PDB file of N, CA, C, O and CB in Angstrom:
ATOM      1  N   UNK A   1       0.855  -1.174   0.000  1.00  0.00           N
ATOM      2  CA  UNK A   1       0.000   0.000   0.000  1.00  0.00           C
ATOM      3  C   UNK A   1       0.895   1.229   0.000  1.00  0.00           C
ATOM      4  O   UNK A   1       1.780   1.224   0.855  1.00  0.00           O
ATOM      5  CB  UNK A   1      -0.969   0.002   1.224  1.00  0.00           C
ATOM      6  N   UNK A   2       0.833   2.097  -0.666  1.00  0.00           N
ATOM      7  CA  UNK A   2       1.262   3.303  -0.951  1.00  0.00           C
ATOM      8  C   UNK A   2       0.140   4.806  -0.562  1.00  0.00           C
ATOM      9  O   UNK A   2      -0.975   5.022  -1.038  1.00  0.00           O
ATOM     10  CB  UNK A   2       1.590   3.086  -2.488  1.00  0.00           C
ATOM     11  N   UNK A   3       0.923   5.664   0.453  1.00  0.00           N
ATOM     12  CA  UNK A   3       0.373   6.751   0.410  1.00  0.00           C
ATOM     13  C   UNK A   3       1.389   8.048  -0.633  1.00  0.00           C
ATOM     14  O   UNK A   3       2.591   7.855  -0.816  1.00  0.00           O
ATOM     15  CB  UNK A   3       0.140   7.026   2.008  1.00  0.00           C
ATOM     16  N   UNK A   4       0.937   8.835  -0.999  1.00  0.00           N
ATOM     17  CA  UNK A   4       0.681   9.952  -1.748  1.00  0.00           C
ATOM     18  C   UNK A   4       1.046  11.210  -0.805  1.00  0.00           C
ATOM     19  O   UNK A   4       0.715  11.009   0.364  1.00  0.00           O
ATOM     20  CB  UNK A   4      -0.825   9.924  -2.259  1.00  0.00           C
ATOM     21  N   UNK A   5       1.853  12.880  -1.123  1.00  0.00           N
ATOM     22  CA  UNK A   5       1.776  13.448  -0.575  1.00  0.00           C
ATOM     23  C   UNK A   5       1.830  14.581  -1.825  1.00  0.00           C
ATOM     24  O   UNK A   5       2.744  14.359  -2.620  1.00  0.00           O
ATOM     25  CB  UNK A   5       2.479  13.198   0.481  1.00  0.00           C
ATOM     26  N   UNK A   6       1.289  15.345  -2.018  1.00  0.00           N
ATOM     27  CA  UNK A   6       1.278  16.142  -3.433  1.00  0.00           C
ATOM     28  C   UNK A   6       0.909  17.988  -2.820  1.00  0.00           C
ATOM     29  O   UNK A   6      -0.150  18.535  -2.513  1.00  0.00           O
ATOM     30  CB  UNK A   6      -0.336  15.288  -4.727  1.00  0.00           C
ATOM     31  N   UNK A   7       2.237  18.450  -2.856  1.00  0.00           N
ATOM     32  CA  UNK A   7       2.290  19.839  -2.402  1.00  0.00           C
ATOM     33  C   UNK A   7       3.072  20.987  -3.339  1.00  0.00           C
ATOM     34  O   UNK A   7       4.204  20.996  -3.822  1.00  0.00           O
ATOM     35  CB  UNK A   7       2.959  19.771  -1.041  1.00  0.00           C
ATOM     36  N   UNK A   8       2.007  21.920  -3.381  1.00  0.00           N
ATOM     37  CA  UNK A   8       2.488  23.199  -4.385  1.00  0.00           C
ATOM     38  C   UNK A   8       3.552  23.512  -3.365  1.00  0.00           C
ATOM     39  O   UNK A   8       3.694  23.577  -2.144  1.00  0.00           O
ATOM     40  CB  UNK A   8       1.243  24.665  -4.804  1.00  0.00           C
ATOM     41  N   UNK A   9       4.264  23.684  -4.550  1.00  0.00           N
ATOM     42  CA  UNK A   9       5.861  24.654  -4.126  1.00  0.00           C
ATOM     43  C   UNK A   9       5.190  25.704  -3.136  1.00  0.00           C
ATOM     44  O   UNK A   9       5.086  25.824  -1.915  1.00  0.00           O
ATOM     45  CB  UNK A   9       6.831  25.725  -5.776  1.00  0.00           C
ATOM     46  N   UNK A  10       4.616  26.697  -4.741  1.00  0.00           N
ATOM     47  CA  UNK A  10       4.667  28.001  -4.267  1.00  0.00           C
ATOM     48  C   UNK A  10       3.993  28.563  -3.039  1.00  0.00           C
ATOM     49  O   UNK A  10       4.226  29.493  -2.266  1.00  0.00           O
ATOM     50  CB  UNK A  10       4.282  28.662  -5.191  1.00  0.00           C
ATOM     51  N   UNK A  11       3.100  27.669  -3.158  1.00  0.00           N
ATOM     52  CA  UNK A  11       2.102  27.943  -1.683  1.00  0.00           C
ATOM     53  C   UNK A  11       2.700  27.373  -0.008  1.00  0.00           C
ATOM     54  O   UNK A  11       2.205  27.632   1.090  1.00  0.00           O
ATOM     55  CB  UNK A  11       0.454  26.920  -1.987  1.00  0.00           C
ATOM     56  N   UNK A  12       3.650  26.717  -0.263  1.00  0.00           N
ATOM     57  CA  UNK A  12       4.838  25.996   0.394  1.00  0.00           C
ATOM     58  C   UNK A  12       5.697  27.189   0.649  1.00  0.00           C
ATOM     59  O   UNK A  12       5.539  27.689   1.763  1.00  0.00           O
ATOM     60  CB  UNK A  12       5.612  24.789  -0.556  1.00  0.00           C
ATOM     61  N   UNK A  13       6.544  27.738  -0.111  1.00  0.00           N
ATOM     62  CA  UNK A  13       7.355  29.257  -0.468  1.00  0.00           C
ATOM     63  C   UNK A  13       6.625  30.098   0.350  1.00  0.00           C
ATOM     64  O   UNK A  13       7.207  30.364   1.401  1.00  0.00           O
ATOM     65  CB  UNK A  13       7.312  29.900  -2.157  1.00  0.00           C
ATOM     66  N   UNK A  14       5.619  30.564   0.217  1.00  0.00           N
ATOM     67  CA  UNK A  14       4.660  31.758   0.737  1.00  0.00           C
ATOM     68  C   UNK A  14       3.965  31.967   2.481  1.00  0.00           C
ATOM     69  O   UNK A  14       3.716  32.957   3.169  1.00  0.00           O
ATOM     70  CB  UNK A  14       3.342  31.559  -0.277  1.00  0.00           C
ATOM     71  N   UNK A  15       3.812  30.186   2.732  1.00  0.00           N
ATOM     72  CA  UNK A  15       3.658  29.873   4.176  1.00  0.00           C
ATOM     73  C   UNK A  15       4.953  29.840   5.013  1.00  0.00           C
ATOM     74  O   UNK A  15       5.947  29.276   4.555  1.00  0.00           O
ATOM     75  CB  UNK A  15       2.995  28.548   4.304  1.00  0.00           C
ATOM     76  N   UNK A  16       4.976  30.526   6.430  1.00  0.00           N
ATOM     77  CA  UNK A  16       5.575  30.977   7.130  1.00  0.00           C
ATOM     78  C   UNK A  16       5.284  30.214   8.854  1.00  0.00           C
ATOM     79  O   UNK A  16       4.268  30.352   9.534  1.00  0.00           O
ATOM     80  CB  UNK A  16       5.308  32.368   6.785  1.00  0.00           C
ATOM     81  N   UNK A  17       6.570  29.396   9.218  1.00  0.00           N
ATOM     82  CA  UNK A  17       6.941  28.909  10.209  1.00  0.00           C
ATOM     83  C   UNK A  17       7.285  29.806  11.238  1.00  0.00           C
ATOM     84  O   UNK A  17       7.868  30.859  10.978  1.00  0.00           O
ATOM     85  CB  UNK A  17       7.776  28.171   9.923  1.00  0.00           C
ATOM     86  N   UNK A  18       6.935  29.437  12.537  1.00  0.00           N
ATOM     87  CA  UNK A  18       8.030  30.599  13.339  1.00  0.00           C
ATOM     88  C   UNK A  18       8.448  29.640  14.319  1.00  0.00           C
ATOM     89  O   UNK A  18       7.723  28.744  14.751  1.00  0.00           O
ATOM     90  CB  UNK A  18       7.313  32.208  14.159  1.00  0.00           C
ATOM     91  N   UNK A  19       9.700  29.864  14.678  1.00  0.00           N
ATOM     92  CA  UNK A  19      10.698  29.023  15.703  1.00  0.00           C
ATOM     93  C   UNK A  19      10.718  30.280  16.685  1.00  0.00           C
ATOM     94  O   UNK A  19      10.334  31.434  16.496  1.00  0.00           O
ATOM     95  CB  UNK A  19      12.486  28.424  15.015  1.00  0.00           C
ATOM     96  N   UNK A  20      11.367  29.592  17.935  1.00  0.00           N
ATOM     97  CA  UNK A  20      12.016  31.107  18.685  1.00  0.00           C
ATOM     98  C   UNK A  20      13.504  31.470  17.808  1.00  0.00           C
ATOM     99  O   UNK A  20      14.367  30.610  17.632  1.00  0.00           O
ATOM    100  CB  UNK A  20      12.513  30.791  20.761  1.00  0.00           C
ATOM    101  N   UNK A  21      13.571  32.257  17.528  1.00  0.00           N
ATOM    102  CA  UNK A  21      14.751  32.937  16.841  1.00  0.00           C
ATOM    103  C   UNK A  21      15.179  32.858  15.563  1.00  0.00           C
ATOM    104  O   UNK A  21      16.175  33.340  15.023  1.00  0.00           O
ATOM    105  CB  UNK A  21      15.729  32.658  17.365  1.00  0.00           C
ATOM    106  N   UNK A  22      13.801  31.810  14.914  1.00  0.00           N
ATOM    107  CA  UNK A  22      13.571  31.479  13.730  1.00  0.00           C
ATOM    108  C   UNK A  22      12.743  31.627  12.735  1.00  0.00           C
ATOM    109  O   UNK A  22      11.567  31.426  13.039  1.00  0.00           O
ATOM    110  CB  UNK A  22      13.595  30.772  13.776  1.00  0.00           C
ATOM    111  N   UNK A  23      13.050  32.046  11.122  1.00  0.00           N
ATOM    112  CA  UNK A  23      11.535  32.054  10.639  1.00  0.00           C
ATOM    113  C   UNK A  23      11.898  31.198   9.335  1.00  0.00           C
ATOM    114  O   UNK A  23      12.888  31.402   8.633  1.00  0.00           O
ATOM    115  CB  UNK A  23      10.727  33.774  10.316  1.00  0.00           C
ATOM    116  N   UNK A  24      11.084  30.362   9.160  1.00  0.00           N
ATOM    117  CA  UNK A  24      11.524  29.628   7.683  1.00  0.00           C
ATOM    118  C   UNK A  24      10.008  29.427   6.949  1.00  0.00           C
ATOM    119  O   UNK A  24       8.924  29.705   7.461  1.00  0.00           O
ATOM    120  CB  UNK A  24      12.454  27.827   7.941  1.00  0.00           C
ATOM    121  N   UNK A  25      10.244  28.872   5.625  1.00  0.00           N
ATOM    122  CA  UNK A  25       8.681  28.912   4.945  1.00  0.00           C
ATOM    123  C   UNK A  25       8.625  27.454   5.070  1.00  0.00           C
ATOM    124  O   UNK A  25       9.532  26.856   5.648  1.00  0.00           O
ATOM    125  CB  UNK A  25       8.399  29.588   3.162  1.00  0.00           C
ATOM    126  N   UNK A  26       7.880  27.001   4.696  1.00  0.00           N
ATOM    127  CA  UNK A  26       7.140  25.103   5.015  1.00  0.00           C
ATOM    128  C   UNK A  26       7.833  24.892   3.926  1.00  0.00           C
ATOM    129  O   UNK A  26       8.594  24.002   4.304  1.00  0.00           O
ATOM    130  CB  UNK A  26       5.101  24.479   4.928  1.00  0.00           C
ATOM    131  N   UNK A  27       8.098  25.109   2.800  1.00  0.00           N
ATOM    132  CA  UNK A  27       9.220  24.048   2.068  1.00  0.00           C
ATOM    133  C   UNK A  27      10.083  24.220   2.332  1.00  0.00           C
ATOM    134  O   UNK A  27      10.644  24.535   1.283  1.00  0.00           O
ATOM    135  CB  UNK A  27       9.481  23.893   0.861  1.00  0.00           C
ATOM    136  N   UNK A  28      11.003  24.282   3.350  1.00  0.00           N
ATOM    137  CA  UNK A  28      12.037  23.751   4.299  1.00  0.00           C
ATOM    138  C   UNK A  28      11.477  23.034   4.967  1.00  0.00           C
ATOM    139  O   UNK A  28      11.579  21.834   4.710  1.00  0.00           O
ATOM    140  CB  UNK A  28      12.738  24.548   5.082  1.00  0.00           C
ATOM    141  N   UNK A  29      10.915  23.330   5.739  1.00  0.00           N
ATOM    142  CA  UNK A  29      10.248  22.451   6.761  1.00  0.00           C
ATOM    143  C   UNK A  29      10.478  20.548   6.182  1.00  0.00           C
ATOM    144  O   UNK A  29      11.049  19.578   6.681  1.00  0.00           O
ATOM    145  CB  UNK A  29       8.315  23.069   6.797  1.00  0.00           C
ATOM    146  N   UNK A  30       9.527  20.829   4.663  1.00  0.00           N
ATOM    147  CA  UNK A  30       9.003  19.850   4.183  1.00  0.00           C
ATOM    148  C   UNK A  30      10.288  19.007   3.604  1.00  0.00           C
ATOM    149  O   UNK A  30      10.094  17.796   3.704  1.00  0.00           O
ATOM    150  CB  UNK A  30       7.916  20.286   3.233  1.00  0.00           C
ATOM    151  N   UNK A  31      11.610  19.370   2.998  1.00  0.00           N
ATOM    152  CA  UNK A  31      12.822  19.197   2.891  1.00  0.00           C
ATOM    153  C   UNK A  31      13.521  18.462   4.101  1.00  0.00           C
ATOM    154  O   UNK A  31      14.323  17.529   4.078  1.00  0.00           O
ATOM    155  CB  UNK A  31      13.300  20.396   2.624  1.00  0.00           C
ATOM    156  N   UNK A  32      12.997  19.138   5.137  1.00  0.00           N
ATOM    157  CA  UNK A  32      13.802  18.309   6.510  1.00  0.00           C
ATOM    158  C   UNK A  32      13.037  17.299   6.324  1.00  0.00           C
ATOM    159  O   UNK A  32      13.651  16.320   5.900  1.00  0.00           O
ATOM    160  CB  UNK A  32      13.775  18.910   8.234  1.00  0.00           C
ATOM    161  N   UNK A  33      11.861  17.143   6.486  1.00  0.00           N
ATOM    162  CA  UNK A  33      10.765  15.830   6.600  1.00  0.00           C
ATOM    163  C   UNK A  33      11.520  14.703   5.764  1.00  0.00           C
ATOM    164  O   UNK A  33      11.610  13.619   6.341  1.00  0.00           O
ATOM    165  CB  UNK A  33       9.021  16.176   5.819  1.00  0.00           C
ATOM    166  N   UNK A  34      12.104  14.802   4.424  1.00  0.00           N
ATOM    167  CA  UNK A  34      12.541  14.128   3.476  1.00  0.00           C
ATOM    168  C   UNK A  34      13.472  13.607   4.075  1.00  0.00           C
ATOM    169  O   UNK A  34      13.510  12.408   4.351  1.00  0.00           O
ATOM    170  CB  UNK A  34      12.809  14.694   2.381  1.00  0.00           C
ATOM    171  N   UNK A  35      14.782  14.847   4.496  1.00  0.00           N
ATOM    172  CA  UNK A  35      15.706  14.190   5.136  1.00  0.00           C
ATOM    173  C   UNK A  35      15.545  13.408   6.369  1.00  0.00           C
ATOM    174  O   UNK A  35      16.506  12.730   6.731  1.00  0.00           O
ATOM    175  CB  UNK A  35      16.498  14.964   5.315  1.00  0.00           C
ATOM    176  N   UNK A  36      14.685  13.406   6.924  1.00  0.00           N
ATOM    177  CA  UNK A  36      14.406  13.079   8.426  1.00  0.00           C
ATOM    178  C   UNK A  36      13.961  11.515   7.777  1.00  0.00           C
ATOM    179  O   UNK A  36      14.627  10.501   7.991  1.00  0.00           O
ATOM    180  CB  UNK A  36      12.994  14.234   9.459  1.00  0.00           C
ATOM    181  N   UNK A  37      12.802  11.547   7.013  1.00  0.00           N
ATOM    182  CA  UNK A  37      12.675   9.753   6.587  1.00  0.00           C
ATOM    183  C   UNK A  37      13.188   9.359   5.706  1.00  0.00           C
ATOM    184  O   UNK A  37      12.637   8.383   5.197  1.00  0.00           O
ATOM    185  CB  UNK A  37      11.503   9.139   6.257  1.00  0.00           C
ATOM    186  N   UNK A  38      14.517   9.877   5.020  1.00  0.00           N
ATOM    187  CA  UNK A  38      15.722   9.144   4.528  1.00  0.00           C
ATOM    188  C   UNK A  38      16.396   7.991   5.422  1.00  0.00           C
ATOM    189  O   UNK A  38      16.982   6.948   5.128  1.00  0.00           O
ATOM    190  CB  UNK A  38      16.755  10.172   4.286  1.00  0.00           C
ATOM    191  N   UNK A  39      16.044   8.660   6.724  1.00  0.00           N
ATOM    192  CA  UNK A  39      17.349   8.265   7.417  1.00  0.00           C
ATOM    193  C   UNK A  39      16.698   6.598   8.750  1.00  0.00           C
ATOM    194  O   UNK A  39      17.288   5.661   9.286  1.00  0.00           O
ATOM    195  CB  UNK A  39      18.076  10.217   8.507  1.00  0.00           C
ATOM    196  N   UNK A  40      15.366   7.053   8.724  1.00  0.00           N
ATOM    197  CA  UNK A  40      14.601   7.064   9.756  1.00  0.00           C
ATOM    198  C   UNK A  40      14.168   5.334   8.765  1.00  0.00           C
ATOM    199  O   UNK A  40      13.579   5.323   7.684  1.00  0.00           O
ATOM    200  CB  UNK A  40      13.367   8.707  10.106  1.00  0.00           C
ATOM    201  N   UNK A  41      14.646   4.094   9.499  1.00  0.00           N
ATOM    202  CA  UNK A  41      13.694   2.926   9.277  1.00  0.00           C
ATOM    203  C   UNK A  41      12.978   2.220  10.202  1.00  0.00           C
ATOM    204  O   UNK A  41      13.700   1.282  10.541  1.00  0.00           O
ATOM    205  CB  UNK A  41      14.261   2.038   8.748  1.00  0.00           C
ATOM    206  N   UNK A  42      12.069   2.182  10.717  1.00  0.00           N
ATOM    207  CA  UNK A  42      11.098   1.651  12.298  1.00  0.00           C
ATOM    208  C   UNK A  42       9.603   0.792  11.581  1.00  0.00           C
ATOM    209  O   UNK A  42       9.065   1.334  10.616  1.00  0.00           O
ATOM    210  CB  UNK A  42      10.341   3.596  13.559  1.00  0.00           C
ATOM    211  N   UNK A  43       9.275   0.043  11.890  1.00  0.00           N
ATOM    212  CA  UNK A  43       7.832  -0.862  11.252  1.00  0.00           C
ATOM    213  C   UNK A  43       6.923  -0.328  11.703  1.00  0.00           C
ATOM    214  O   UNK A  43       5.899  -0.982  11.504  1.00  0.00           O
ATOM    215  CB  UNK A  43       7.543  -2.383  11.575  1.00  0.00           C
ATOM    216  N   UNK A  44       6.687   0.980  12.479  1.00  0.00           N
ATOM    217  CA  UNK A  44       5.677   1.508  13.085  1.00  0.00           C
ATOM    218  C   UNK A  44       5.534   2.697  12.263  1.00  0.00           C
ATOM    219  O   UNK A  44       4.408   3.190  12.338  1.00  0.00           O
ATOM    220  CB  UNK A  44       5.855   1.700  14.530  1.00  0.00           C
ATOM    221  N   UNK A  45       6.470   3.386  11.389  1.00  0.00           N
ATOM    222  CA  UNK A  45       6.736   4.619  11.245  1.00  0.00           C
ATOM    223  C   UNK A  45       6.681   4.364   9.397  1.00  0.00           C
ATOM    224  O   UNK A  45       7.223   3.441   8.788  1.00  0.00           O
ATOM    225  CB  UNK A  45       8.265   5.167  12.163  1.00  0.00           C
ATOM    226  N   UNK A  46       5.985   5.316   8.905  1.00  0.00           N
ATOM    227  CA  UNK A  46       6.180   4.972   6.892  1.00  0.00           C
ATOM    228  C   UNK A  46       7.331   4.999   6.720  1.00  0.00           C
ATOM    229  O   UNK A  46       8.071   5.659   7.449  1.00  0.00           O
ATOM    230  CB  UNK A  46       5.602   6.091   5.608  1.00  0.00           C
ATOM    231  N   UNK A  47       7.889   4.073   5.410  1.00  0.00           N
ATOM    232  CA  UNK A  47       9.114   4.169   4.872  1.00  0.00           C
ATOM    233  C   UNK A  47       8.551   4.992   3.120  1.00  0.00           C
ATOM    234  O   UNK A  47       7.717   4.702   2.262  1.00  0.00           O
ATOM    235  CB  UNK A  47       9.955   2.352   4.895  1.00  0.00           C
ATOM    236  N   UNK A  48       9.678   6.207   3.331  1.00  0.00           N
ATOM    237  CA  UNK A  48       9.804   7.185   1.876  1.00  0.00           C
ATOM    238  C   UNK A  48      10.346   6.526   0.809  1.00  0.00           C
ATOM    239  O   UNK A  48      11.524   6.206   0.651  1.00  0.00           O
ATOM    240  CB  UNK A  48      10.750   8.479   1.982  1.00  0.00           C
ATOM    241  N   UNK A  49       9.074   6.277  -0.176  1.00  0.00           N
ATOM    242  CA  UNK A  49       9.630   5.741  -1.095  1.00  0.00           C
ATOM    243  C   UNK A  49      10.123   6.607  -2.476  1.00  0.00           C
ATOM    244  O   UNK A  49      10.993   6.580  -3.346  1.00  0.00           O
ATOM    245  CB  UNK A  49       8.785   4.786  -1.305  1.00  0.00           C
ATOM    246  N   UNK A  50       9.378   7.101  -2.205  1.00  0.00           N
ATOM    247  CA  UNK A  50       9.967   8.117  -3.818  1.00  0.00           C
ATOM    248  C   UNK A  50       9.877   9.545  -3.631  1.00  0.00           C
ATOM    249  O   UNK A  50       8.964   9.966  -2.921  1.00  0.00           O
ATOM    250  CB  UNK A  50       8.897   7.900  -5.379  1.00  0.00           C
ATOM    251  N   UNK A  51      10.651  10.318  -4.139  1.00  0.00           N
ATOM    252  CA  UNK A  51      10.355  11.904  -3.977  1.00  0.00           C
ATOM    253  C   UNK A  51      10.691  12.510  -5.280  1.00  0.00           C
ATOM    254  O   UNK A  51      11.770  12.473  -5.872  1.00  0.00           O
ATOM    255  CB  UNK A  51      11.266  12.670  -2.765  1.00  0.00           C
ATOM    256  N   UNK A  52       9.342  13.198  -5.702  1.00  0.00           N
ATOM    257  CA  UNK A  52       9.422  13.846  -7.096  1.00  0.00           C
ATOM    258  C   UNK A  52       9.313  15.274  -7.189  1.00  0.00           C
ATOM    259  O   UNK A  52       8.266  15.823  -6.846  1.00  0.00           O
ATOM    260  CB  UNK A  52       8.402  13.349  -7.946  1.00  0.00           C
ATOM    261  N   UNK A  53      10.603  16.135  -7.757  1.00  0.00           N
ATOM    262  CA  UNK A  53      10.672  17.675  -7.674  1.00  0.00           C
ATOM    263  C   UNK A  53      11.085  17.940  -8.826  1.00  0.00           C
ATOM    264  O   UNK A  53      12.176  18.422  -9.131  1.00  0.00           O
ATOM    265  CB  UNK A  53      11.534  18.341  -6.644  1.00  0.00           C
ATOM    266  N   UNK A  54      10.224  17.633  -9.502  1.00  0.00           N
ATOM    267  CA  UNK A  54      10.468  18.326 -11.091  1.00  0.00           C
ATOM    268  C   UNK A  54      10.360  19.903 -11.214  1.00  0.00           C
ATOM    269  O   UNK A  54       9.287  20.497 -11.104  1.00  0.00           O
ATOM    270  CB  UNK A  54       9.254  17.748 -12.196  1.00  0.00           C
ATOM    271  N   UNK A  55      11.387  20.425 -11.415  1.00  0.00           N
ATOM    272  CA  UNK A  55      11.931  21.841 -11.359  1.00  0.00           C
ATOM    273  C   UNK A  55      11.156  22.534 -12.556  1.00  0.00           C
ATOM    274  O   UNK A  55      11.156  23.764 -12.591  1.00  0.00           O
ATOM    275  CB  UNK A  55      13.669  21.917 -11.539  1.00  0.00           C
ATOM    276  N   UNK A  56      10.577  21.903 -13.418  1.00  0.00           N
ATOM    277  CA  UNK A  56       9.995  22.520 -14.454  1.00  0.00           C
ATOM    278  C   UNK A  56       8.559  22.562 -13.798  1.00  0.00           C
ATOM    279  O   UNK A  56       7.956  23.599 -14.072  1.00  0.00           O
ATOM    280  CB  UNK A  56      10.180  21.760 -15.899  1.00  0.00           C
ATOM    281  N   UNK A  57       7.871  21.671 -12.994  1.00  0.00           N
ATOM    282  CA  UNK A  57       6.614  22.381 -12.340  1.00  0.00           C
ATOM    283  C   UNK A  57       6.402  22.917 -11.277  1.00  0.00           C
ATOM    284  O   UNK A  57       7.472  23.274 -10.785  1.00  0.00           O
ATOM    285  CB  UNK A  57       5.781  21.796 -12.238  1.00  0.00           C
ATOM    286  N   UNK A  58       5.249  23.250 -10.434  1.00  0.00           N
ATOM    287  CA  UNK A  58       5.034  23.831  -9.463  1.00  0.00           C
ATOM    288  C   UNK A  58       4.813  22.487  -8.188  1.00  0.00           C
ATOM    289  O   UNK A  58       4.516  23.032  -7.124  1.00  0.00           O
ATOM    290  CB  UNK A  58       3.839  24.853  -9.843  1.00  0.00           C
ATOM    291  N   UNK A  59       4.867  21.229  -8.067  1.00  0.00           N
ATOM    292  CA  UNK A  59       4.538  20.504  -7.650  1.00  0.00           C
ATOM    293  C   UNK A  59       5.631  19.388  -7.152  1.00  0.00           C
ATOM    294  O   UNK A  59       6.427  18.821  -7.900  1.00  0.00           O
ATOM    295  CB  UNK A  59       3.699  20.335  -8.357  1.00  0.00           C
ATOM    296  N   UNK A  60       5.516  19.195  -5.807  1.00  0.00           N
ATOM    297  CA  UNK A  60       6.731  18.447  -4.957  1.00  0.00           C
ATOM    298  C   UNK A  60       5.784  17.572  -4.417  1.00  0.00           C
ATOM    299  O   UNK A  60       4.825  17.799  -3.680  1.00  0.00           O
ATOM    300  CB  UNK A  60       7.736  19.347  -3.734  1.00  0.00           C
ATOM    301  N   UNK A  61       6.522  15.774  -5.259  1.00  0.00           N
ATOM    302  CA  UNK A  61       5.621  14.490  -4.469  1.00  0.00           C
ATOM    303  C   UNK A  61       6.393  13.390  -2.979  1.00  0.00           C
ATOM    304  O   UNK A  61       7.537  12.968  -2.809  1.00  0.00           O
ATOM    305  CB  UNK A  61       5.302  13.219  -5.981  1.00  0.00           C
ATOM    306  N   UNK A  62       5.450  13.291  -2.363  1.00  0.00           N
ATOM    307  CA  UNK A  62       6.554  12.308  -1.500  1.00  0.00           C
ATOM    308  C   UNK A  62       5.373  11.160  -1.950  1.00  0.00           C
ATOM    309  O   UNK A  62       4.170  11.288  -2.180  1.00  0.00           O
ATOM    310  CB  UNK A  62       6.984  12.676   0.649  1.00  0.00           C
ATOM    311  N   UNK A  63       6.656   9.490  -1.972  1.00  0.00           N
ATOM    312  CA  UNK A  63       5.652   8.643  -1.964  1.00  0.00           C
ATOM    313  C   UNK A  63       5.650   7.810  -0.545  1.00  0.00           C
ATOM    314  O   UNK A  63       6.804   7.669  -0.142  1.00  0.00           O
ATOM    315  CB  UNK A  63       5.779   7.782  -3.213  1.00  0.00           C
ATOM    316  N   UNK A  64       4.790   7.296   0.212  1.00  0.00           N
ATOM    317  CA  UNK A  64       5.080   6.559   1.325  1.00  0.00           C
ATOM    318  C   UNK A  64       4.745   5.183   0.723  1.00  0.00           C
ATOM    319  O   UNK A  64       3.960   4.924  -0.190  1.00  0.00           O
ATOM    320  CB  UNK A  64       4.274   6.999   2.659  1.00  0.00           C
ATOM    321  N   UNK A  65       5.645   4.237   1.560  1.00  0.00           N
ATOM    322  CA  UNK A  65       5.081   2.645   1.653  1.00  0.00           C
ATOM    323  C   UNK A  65       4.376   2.467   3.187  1.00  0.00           C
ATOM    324  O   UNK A  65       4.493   3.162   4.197  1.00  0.00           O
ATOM    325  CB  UNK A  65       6.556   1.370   1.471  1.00  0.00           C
ATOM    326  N   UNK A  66       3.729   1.450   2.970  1.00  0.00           N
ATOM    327  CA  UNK A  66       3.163   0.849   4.136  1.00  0.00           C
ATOM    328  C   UNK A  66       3.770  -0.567   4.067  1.00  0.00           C
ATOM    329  O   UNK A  66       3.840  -1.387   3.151  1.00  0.00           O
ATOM    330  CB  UNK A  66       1.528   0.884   4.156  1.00  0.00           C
ATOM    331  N   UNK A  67       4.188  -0.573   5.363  1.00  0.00           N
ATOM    332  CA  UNK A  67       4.562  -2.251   5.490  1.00  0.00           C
ATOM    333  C   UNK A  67       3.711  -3.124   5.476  1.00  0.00           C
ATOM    334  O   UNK A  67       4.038  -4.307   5.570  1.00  0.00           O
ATOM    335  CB  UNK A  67       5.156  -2.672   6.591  1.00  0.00           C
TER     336      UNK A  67
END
Protein backbone atom coordinates (compact mmCIF):
# COMPACT_ATOMS: atom_id res chain seq x y z
CA UNK A 1 0.00 0.00 0.00
CA UNK A 2 1.26 3.30 -0.95
CA UNK A 3 0.37 6.75 0.41
CA UNK A 4 0.68 9.95 -1.75
CA UNK A 5 1.78 13.45 -0.58
CA UNK A 6 1.28 16.14 -3.43
CA UNK A 7 2.29 19.84 -2.40
CA UNK A 8 2.49 23.20 -4.39
CA UNK A 9 5.86 24.65 -4.13
CA UNK A 10 4.67 28.00 -4.27
CA UNK A 11 2.10 27.94 -1.68
CA UNK A 12 4.84 26.00 0.39
CA UNK A 13 7.36 29.26 -0.47
CA UNK A 14 4.66 31.76 0.74
CA UNK A 15 3.66 29.87 4.18
CA UNK A 16 5.58 30.98 7.13
CA UNK A 17 6.94 28.91 10.21
CA UNK A 18 8.03 30.60 13.34
CA UNK A 19 10.70 29.02 15.70
CA UNK A 20 12.02 31.11 18.68
CA UNK A 21 14.75 32.94 16.84
CA UNK A 22 13.57 31.48 13.73
CA UNK A 23 11.54 32.05 10.64
CA UNK A 24 11.52 29.63 7.68
CA UNK A 25 8.68 28.91 4.95
CA UNK A 26 7.14 25.10 5.02
CA UNK A 27 9.22 24.05 2.07
CA UNK A 28 12.04 23.75 4.30
CA UNK A 29 10.25 22.45 6.76
CA UNK A 30 9.00 19.85 4.18
CA UNK A 31 12.82 19.20 2.89
CA UNK A 32 13.80 18.31 6.51
CA UNK A 33 10.77 15.83 6.60
CA UNK A 34 12.54 14.13 3.48
CA UNK A 35 15.71 14.19 5.14
CA UNK A 36 14.41 13.08 8.43
CA UNK A 37 12.68 9.75 6.59
CA UNK A 38 15.72 9.14 4.53
CA UNK A 39 17.35 8.26 7.42
CA UNK A 40 14.60 7.06 9.76
CA UNK A 41 13.69 2.93 9.28
CA UNK A 42 11.10 1.65 12.30
CA UNK A 43 7.83 -0.86 11.25
CA UNK A 44 5.68 1.51 13.09
CA UNK A 45 6.74 4.62 11.25
CA UNK A 46 6.18 4.97 6.89
CA UNK A 47 9.11 4.17 4.87
CA UNK A 48 9.80 7.19 1.88
CA UNK A 49 9.63 5.74 -1.10
CA UNK A 50 9.97 8.12 -3.82
CA UNK A 51 10.35 11.90 -3.98
CA UNK A 52 9.42 13.85 -7.10
CA UNK A 53 10.67 17.67 -7.67
CA UNK A 54 10.47 18.33 -11.09
CA UNK A 55 11.93 21.84 -11.36
CA UNK A 56 9.99 22.52 -14.45
CA UNK A 57 6.61 22.38 -12.34
CA UNK A 58 5.03 23.83 -9.46
CA UNK A 59 4.54 20.50 -7.65
CA UNK A 60 6.73 18.45 -4.96
CA UNK A 61 5.62 14.49 -4.47
CA UNK A 62 6.55 12.31 -1.50
CA UNK A 63 5.65 8.64 -1.96
CA UNK A 64 5.08 6.56 1.33
CA UNK A 65 5.08 2.64 1.65
CA UNK A 66 3.16 0.85 4.14
CA UNK A 67 4.56 -2.25 5.49
Amino acid sequence: VRALKIMKKSFLKKKRTFKPGEVRNALQDVLNEVEVMKKVHHPNILNLYEVIDDKSSDLFIMGNLFN
